[in-house]
Amino acid sequence: MTHAPTRFPDGFLWGASTAAHQIEGNNTNSDWWVKEHSADSTIEEPSLDACDSYHRWDQDMDLLAELGFTDYRFSIEWARIEPAQGHFSRAELAHYRRMVDGAVARGLRPMVTLHHFTVPQWFEERGGWVADGAVELFTRYAEATATVIAEDVPYVCTINEPNMIAVMAGAAKAGNIGFPPAGLPTPDKETTLAVIAAHHAAVKAVKGINPDIRVGWTVANQVYQALPGAEDATAAYRRPREDVFIEAARGDDWIGVQSYTRTRIGAQGPIPAPEDAERTLTQWEYYPAAIGYALRHTAELVGDVPLIVTENGIATADDTRRVDYYTGALSAVAAALDDAINVDGYLAWSALDNYEWGSFQPTFGLIAVDPQTFERTAKPSAVWLGGLGRTRELPRIAA
Ligand code: BGC
């Protein structure tokens, strides 16, 4: 049978997300840029001009608004705002303020992420998150963003995917052995504690700027599914990689749920996707139902904190698979809403084909970007997904 469509609740966020380093281009003062260009770099290709969104953010916003979206999540770049420790750039702060004004002028509610994976190179050089004073430095940066976020910014995300930051730090400590064929490396405990402390301090800093800003953070959810008999092993595996970060959001104004695929866990640990599973360009199993599981697991742990899907999508060169993926994912969101799970919005990843942390090949975008001219072209999936913002209906697939 086919369900009747579920209507968006009032005020439901409907948008797409991006991150500064992945779209702006020439983020030369960041740790990632330095890693991309170091002699012993294992990174496939550097970000270079990326999508040139530093100069073309207005085109990005024009398109999103025209497509029917009402919300835009973007990040502001610490490495630009504080290019040298203690020196804050008024020009860069003004740049990001123009973006906030530009969003509002187009009818897009801005959700501003303060930190999306990249840090200033000077912060990295002094030891990153685990160095003395790191939390205070992040808090001071958060306070310094006042001119950007004090007005017209209803949502601020302090730190994107803190659990992935801890996982990457764990992998680095283990000698950068890379990711296992299934599952994630063990997160670094010290980094976990530091980013949780940084989040709590930054929430206070942002509330100090304007108590009406709704502050949260966004957690990567891998949808760990236990094979029969592996329930305890799965819970133990998931806890340091996910649950501690979700629990740290209790008391926040919202929590961001980000999910793409699932990971199955057997008695010996994570197991790769079945041979015959459809895989996306990131080699992840094609699994649109993931977001439904992610929402339900997060809701169980976080208490009555509202959930917002802040990233969800697929890397594919076949845009019809993207529509199919989003149809399945939105059906799972609709089912969660029907079950009275408190979901306040849905932001797709990603607005643009962008720099996927080492390569431009995995295309997650709703909008294609010509690598030579930077010309933007909305894909059919963007027209369809944006258009749902006008009908205010979430699609439901046959059950
Ligand atoms: C990150 C994005 C990334 C996406 C797809 C999330 O982990 O927040 O920056 O591009 O997933 O890998």
PDB file of N, CA and C in Angstrom, residues 54-117:
ATOM      1  N   TYR A  54      33.943  30.929  -2.332  1.00  0.00           N
ATOM      2  CA  TYR A  54      34.326  32.128  -1.561  1.00  0.00           C
ATOM      3  C   TYR A  54      33.871  33.377  -2.327  1.00  0.00           C
ATOM      4  N   HIS A  55      33.972  33.281  -3.670  1.00  0.00           N
ATOM      5  CA  HIS A  55      33.545  34.423  -4.498  1.00  0.00           C
ATOM      6  C   HIS A  55      32.143  34.256  -5.073  1.00  0.00           C
ATOM      7  N   ARG A  56      31.664  33.007  -5.095  1.00  0.00           N
ATOM      8  CA  ARG A  56      30.395  32.736  -5.790  1.00  0.00           C
ATOM      9  C   ARG A  56      29.279  32.282  -4.855  1.00  0.00           C
ATOM     10  N   TRP A  57      29.416  32.590  -3.555  1.00  0.00           N
ATOM     11  CA  TRP A  57      28.393  32.152  -2.612  1.00  0.00           C
ATOM     12  C   TRP A  57      27.018  32.700  -2.980  1.00  0.00           C
ATOM     13  N   ASP A  58      27.015  33.891  -3.619  1.00  0.00           N
ATOM     14  CA  ASP A  58      25.717  34.479  -3.980  1.00  0.00           C
ATOM     15  C   ASP A  58      25.013  33.631  -5.039  1.00  0.00           C
ATOM     16  N   GLN A  59      25.811  33.066  -5.988  1.00  0.00           N
ATOM     17  CA  GLN A  59      25.197  32.193  -7.003  1.00  0.00           C
ATOM     18  C   GLN A  59      24.633  30.929  -6.336  1.00  0.00           C
ATOM     19  N   ASP A  60      25.390  30.389  -5.378  1.00  0.00           N
ATOM     20  CA  ASP A  60      24.916  29.183  -4.664  1.00  0.00           C
ATOM     21  C   ASP A  60      23.576  29.472  -3.990  1.00  0.00           C
ATOM     22  N   MET A  61      23.523  30.600  -3.305  1.00  0.00           N
ATOM     23  CA  MET A  61      22.288  30.933  -2.571  1.00  0.00           C
ATOM     24  C   MET A  61      21.141  31.258  -3.517  1.00  0.00           C
ATOM     25  N   ASP A  62      21.453  31.953  -4.618  1.00  0.00           N
ATOM     26  CA  ASP A  62      20.393  32.246  -5.607  1.00  0.00           C
ATOM     27  C   ASP A  62      19.732  30.944  -6.041  1.00  0.00           C
ATOM     28  N   LEU A  63      20.581  29.980  -6.397  1.00  0.00           N
ATOM     29  CA  LEU A  63      20.055  28.705  -6.907  1.00  0.00           C
ATOM     30  C   LEU A  63      19.230  27.977  -5.851  1.00  0.00           C
ATOM     31  N   LEU A  64      19.773  27.888  -4.629  1.00  0.00           N
ATOM     32  CA  LEU A  64      19.044  27.150  -3.583  1.00  0.00           C
ATOM     33  C   LEU A  64      17.674  27.769  -3.345  1.00  0.00           C
ATOM     34  N   ALA A  65      17.631  29.091  -3.279  1.00  0.00           N
ATOM     35  CA  ALA A  65      16.342  29.757  -3.032  1.00  0.00           C
ATOM     36  C   ALA A  65      15.392  29.540  -4.215  1.00  0.00           C
ATOM     37  N   GLU A  66      15.929  29.669  -5.436  1.00  0.00           N
ATOM     38  CA  GLU A  66      15.067  29.466  -6.623  1.00  0.00           C
ATOM     39  C   GLU A  66      14.513  28.038  -6.668  1.00  0.00           C
ATOM     40  N   LEU A  67      15.323  27.096  -6.220  1.00  0.00           N
ATOM     41  CA  LEU A  67      14.898  25.691  -6.274  1.00  0.00           C
ATOM     42  C   LEU A  67      13.758  25.398  -5.302  1.00  0.00           C
ATOM     43  N   GLY A  68      13.615  26.226  -4.272  1.00  0.00           N
ATOM     44  CA  GLY A  68      12.516  26.023  -3.311  1.00  0.00           C
ATOM     45  C   GLY A  68      12.978  25.754  -1.890  1.00  0.00           C
ATOM     46  N   PHE A  69      14.302  25.746  -1.678  1.00  0.00           N
ATOM     47  CA  PHE A  69      14.795  25.509  -0.314  1.00  0.00           C
ATOM     48  C   PHE A  69      14.589  26.764   0.542  1.00  0.00           C
ATOM     49  N   THR A  70      14.427  26.531   1.833  1.00  0.00           N
ATOM     50  CA  THR A  70      14.222  27.656   2.755  1.00  0.00           C
ATOM     51  C   THR A  70      15.361  27.785   3.767  1.00  0.00           C
ATOM     52  N   ASP A  71      16.302  26.844   3.729  1.00  0.00           N
ATOM     53  CA  ASP A  71      17.379  26.826   4.725  1.00  0.00           C
ATOM     54  C   ASP A  71      18.706  26.493   4.050  1.00  0.00           C
ATOM     55  N   TYR A  72      19.778  27.084   4.561  1.00  0.00           N
ATOM     56  CA  TYR A  72      21.105  26.795   4.017  1.00  0.00           C
ATOM     57  C   TYR A  72      22.089  26.680   5.166  1.00  0.00           C
ATOM     58  N   ARG A  73      22.714  25.514   5.249  1.00  0.00           N
ATOM     59  CA  ARG A  73      23.751  25.314   6.276  1.00  0.00           C
ATOM     60  C   ARG A  73      25.121  25.475   5.610  1.00  0.00           C
ATOM     61  N   PHE A  74      25.897  26.421   6.089  1.00  0.00           N
ATOM     62  CA  PHE A  74      27.265  26.595   5.584  1.00  0.00           C
ATOM     63  C   PHE A  74      28.184  26.833   6.765  1.00  0.00           C
ATOM     64  N   SER A  75      29.477  26.610   6.533  1.00  0.00           N
ATOM     65  CA  SER A  75      30.399  26.839   7.641  1.00  0.00           C
ATOM     66  C   SER A  75      31.240  28.076   7.392  1.00  0.00           C
ATOM     67  N   ILE A  76      31.675  28.681   8.493  1.00  0.00           N
ATOM     68  CA  ILE A  76      32.601  29.803   8.397  1.00  0.00           C
ATOM     69  C   ILE A  76      33.973  29.266   8.804  1.00  0.00           C
ATOM     70  N   GLU A  77      35.016  29.853   8.242  1.00  0.00           N
ATOM     71  CA  GLU A  77      36.339  29.226   8.312  1.00  0.00           C
ATOM     72  C   GLU A  77      37.216  29.913   9.352  1.00  0.00           C
ATOM     73  N   TRP A  78      37.482  29.164  10.415  1.00  0.00           N
ATOM     74  CA  TRP A  78      38.335  29.662  11.498  1.00  0.00           C
ATOM     75  C   TRP A  78      39.694  30.134  10.960  1.00  0.00           C
ATOM     76  N   ALA A  79      40.257  29.368  10.005  1.00  0.00           N
ATOM     77  CA  ALA A  79      41.588  29.692   9.470  1.00  0.00           C
ATOM     78  C   ALA A  79      41.611  31.044   8.756  1.00  0.00           C
ATOM     79  N   ARG A  80      40.464  31.485   8.266  1.00  0.00           N
ATOM     80  CA  ARG A  80      40.411  32.803   7.626  1.00  0.00           C
ATOM     81  C   ARG A  80      40.139  33.886   8.678  1.00  0.00           C
ATOM     82  N   ILE A  81      39.254  33.556   9.634  1.00  0.00           N
ATOM     83  CA  ILE A  81      38.836  34.562  10.605  1.00  0.00           C
ATOM     84  C   ILE A  81      39.960  34.881  11.600  1.00  0.00           C
ATOM     85  N   GLU A  82      40.742  33.839  11.950  1.00  0.00           N
ATOM     86  CA  GLU A  82      41.874  34.052  12.867  1.00  0.00           C
ATOM     87  C   GLU A  82      43.142  33.513  12.186  1.00  0.00           C
ATOM     88  N   PRO A  83      43.642  34.241  11.211  1.00  0.00           N
ATOM     89  CA  PRO A  83      44.752  33.705  10.402  1.00  0.00           C
ATOM     90  C   PRO A  83      46.036  33.521  11.200  1.00  0.00           C
ATOM     91  N   ALA A  84      46.242  34.319  12.228  1.00  0.00           N
ATOM     92  CA  ALA A  84      47.369  34.113  13.141  1.00  0.00           C
ATOM     93  C   ALA A  84      46.780  34.152  14.540  1.00  0.00           C
ATOM     94  N   GLN A  85      47.357  33.377  15.451  1.00  0.00           N
ATOM     95  CA  GLN A  85      46.775  33.256  16.787  1.00  0.00           C
ATOM     96  C   GLN A  85      46.545  34.643  17.412  1.00  0.00           C
ATOM     97  N   GLY A  86      45.303  34.920  17.763  1.00  0.00           N
ATOM     98  CA  GLY A  86      44.980  36.178  18.439  1.00  0.00           C
ATOM     99  C   GLY A  86      44.705  37.336  17.499  1.00  0.00           C
ATOM    100  N   HIS A  87      44.881  37.129  16.197  1.00  0.00           N
ATOM    101  CA  HIS A  87      44.614  38.204  15.228  1.00  0.00           C
ATOM    102  C   HIS A  87      43.355  37.867  14.446  1.00  0.00           C
ATOM    103  N   PHE A  88      42.342  38.652  14.645  1.00  0.00           N
ATOM    104  CA  PHE A  88      41.058  38.377  13.990  1.00  0.00           C
ATOM    105  C   PHE A  88      40.881  39.321  12.812  1.00  0.00           C
ATOM    106  N   SER A  89      40.463  38.766  11.688  1.00  0.00           N
ATOM    107  CA  SER A  89      40.350  39.559  10.469  1.00  0.00           C
ATOM    108  C   SER A  89      38.955  40.174  10.372  1.00  0.00           C
ATOM    109  N   ARG A  90      38.911  41.498  10.460  1.00  0.00           N
ATOM    110  CA  ARG A  90      37.610  42.184  10.332  1.00  0.00           C
ATOM    111  C   ARG A  90      37.051  41.994   8.920  1.00  0.00           C
ATOM    112  N   ALA A  91      37.960  41.921   7.949  1.00  0.00           N
ATOM    113  CA  ALA A  91      37.502  41.762   6.557  1.00  0.00           C
ATOM    114  C   ALA A  91      36.830  40.397   6.348  1.00  0.00           C
ATOM    115  N   GLU A  92      37.414  39.352   6.942  1.00  0.00           N
ATOM    116  CA  GLU A  92      36.802  38.023   6.768  1.00  0.00           C
ATOM    117  C   GLU A  92      35.494  37.919   7.557  1.00  0.00           C
ATOM    118  N   LEU A  93      35.467  38.516   8.734  1.00  0.00           N
ATOM    119  CA  LEU A  93      34.208  38.519   9.493  1.00  0.00           C
ATOM    120  C   LEU A  93      33.132  39.242   8.683  1.00  0.00           C
ATOM    121  N   ALA A  94      33.517  40.332   8.047  1.00  0.00           N
ATOM    122  CA  ALA A  94      32.550  41.093   7.222  1.00  0.00           C
ATOM    123  C   ALA A  94      32.102  40.244   6.027  1.00  0.00           C
ATOM    124  N   HIS A  95      33.036  39.449   5.482  1.00  0.00           N
ATOM    125  CA  HIS A  95      32.682  38.569   4.362  1.00  0.00           C
ATOM    126  C   HIS A  95      31.569  37.609   4.789  1.00  0.00           C
ATOM    127  N   TYR A  96      31.762  36.964   5.954  1.00  0.00           N
ATOM    128  CA  TYR A  96      30.754  35.991   6.390  1.00  0.00           C
ATOM    129  C   TYR A  96      29.450  36.686   6.804  1.00  0.00           C
ATOM    130  N   ARG A  97      29.566  37.895   7.311  1.00  0.00           N
ATOM    131  CA  ARG A  97      28.338  38.643   7.628  1.00  0.00           C
ATOM    132  C   ARG A  97      27.550  38.933   6.343  1.00  0.00           C
ATOM    133  N   ARG A  98      28.281  39.243   5.261  1.00  0.00           N
ATOM    134  CA  ARG A  98      27.575  39.474   3.979  1.00  0.00           C
ATOM    135  C   ARG A  98      26.857  38.201   3.545  1.00  0.00           C
ATOM    136  N   MET A  99      27.447  37.050   3.839  1.00  0.00           N
ATOM    137  CA  MET A  99      26.766  35.790   3.486  1.00  0.00           C
ATOM    138  C   MET A  99      25.469  35.629   4.283  1.00  0.00           C
ATOM    139  N   VAL A 100      25.534  35.953   5.570  1.00  0.00           N
ATOM    140  CA  VAL A 100      24.304  35.862   6.386  1.00  0.00           C
ATOM    141  C   VAL A 100      23.254  36.807   5.815  1.00  0.00           C
ATOM    142  N   ASP A 101      23.657  38.049   5.543  1.00  0.00           N
ATOM    143  CA  ASP A 101      22.703  39.017   4.978  1.00  0.00           C
ATOM    144  C   ASP A 101      22.166  38.520   3.636  1.00  0.00           C
ATOM    145  N   GLY A 102      23.067  37.928   2.842  1.00  0.00           N
ATOM    146  CA  GLY A 102      22.671  37.427   1.513  1.00  0.00           C
ATOM    147  C   GLY A 102      21.661  36.306   1.622  1.00  0.00           C
ATOM    148  N   ALA A 103      21.848  35.445   2.602  1.00  0.00           N
ATOM    149  CA  ALA A 103      20.894  34.344   2.793  1.00  0.00           C
ATOM    150  C   ALA A 103      19.529  34.920   3.166  1.00  0.00           C
ATOM    151  N   VAL A 104      19.528  35.800   4.145  1.00  0.00           N
ATOM    152  CA  VAL A 104      18.261  36.370   4.622  1.00  0.00           C
ATOM    153  C   VAL A 104      17.545  37.098   3.474  1.00  0.00           C
ATOM    154  N   ALA A 105      18.302  37.835   2.676  1.00  0.00           N
ATOM    155  CA  ALA A 105      17.701  38.587   1.567  1.00  0.00           C
ATOM    156  C   ALA A 105      17.012  37.658   0.569  1.00  0.00           C
ATOM    157  N   ARG A 106      17.478  36.418   0.488  1.00  0.00           N
ATOM    158  CA  ARG A 106      16.893  35.455  -0.467  1.00  0.00           C
ATOM    159  C   ARG A 106      15.849  34.563   0.184  1.00  0.00           C
ATOM    160  N   GLY A 107      15.543  34.806   1.435  1.00  0.00           N
ATOM    161  CA  GLY A 107      14.550  33.975   2.112  1.00  0.00           C
ATOM    162  C   GLY A 107      15.114  32.653   2.595  1.00  0.00           C
ATOM    163  N   LEU A 108      16.444  32.575   2.742  1.00  0.00           N
ATOM    164  CA  LEU A 108      17.067  31.357   3.271  1.00  0.00           C
ATOM    165  C   LEU A 108      17.459  31.597   4.728  1.00  0.00           C
ATOM    166  N   ARG A 109      17.036  30.700   5.616  1.00  0.00           N
ATOM    167  CA  ARG A 109      17.480  30.810   7.006  1.00  0.00           C
ATOM    168  C   ARG A 109      18.881  30.217   7.107  1.00  0.00           C
ATOM    169  N   PRO A 110      19.846  31.006   7.601  1.00  0.00           N
ATOM    170  CA  PRO A 110      21.191  30.444   7.693  1.00  0.00           C
ATOM    171  C   PRO A 110      21.390  29.582   8.938  1.00  0.00           C
ATOM    172  N   MET A 111      21.994  28.410   8.739  1.00  0.00           N
ATOM    173  CA  MET A 111      22.515  27.625   9.861  1.00  0.00           C
ATOM    174  C   MET A 111      24.033  27.707   9.712  1.00  0.00           C
ATOM    175  N   VAL A 112      24.697  28.271  10.704  1.00  0.00           N
ATOM    176  CA  VAL A 112      26.135  28.524  10.581  1.00  0.00           C
ATOM    177  C   VAL A 112      26.928  27.518  11.416  1.00  0.00           C
ATOM    178  N   THR A 113      27.812  26.778  10.753  1.00  0.00           N
ATOM    179  CA  THR A 113      28.720  25.858  11.448  1.00  0.00           C
ATOM    180  C   THR A 113      30.017  26.605  11.739  1.00  0.00           C
ATOM    181  N   LEU A 114      30.462  26.558  12.994  1.00  0.00           N
ATOM    182  CA  LEU A 114      31.691  27.278  13.350  1.00  0.00           C
ATOM    183  C   LEU A 114      32.937  26.490  12.952  1.00  0.00           C
ATOM    184  N   HIS A 115      32.825  25.160  12.985  1.00  0.00           N
ATOM    185  CA  HIS A 115      34.013  24.344  12.730  1.00  0.00           C
ATOM    186  C   HIS A 115      33.609  23.080  11.971  1.00  0.00           C
ATOM    187  N   HIS A 116      34.081  22.968  10.744  1.00  0.00           N
ATOM    188  CA  HIS A 116      33.770  21.772   9.938  1.00  0.00           C
ATOM    189  C   HIS A 116      35.094  21.163   9.471  1.00  0.00           C
ATOM    190  N   PHE A 117      35.715  20.396  10.328  1.00  0.00           N
ATOM    191  CA  PHE A 117      36.928  19.601  10.088  1.00  0.00           C
ATOM    192  C   PHE A 117      38.249  20.372   9.984  1.00  0.00           C
TER     193      PHE A 117
END
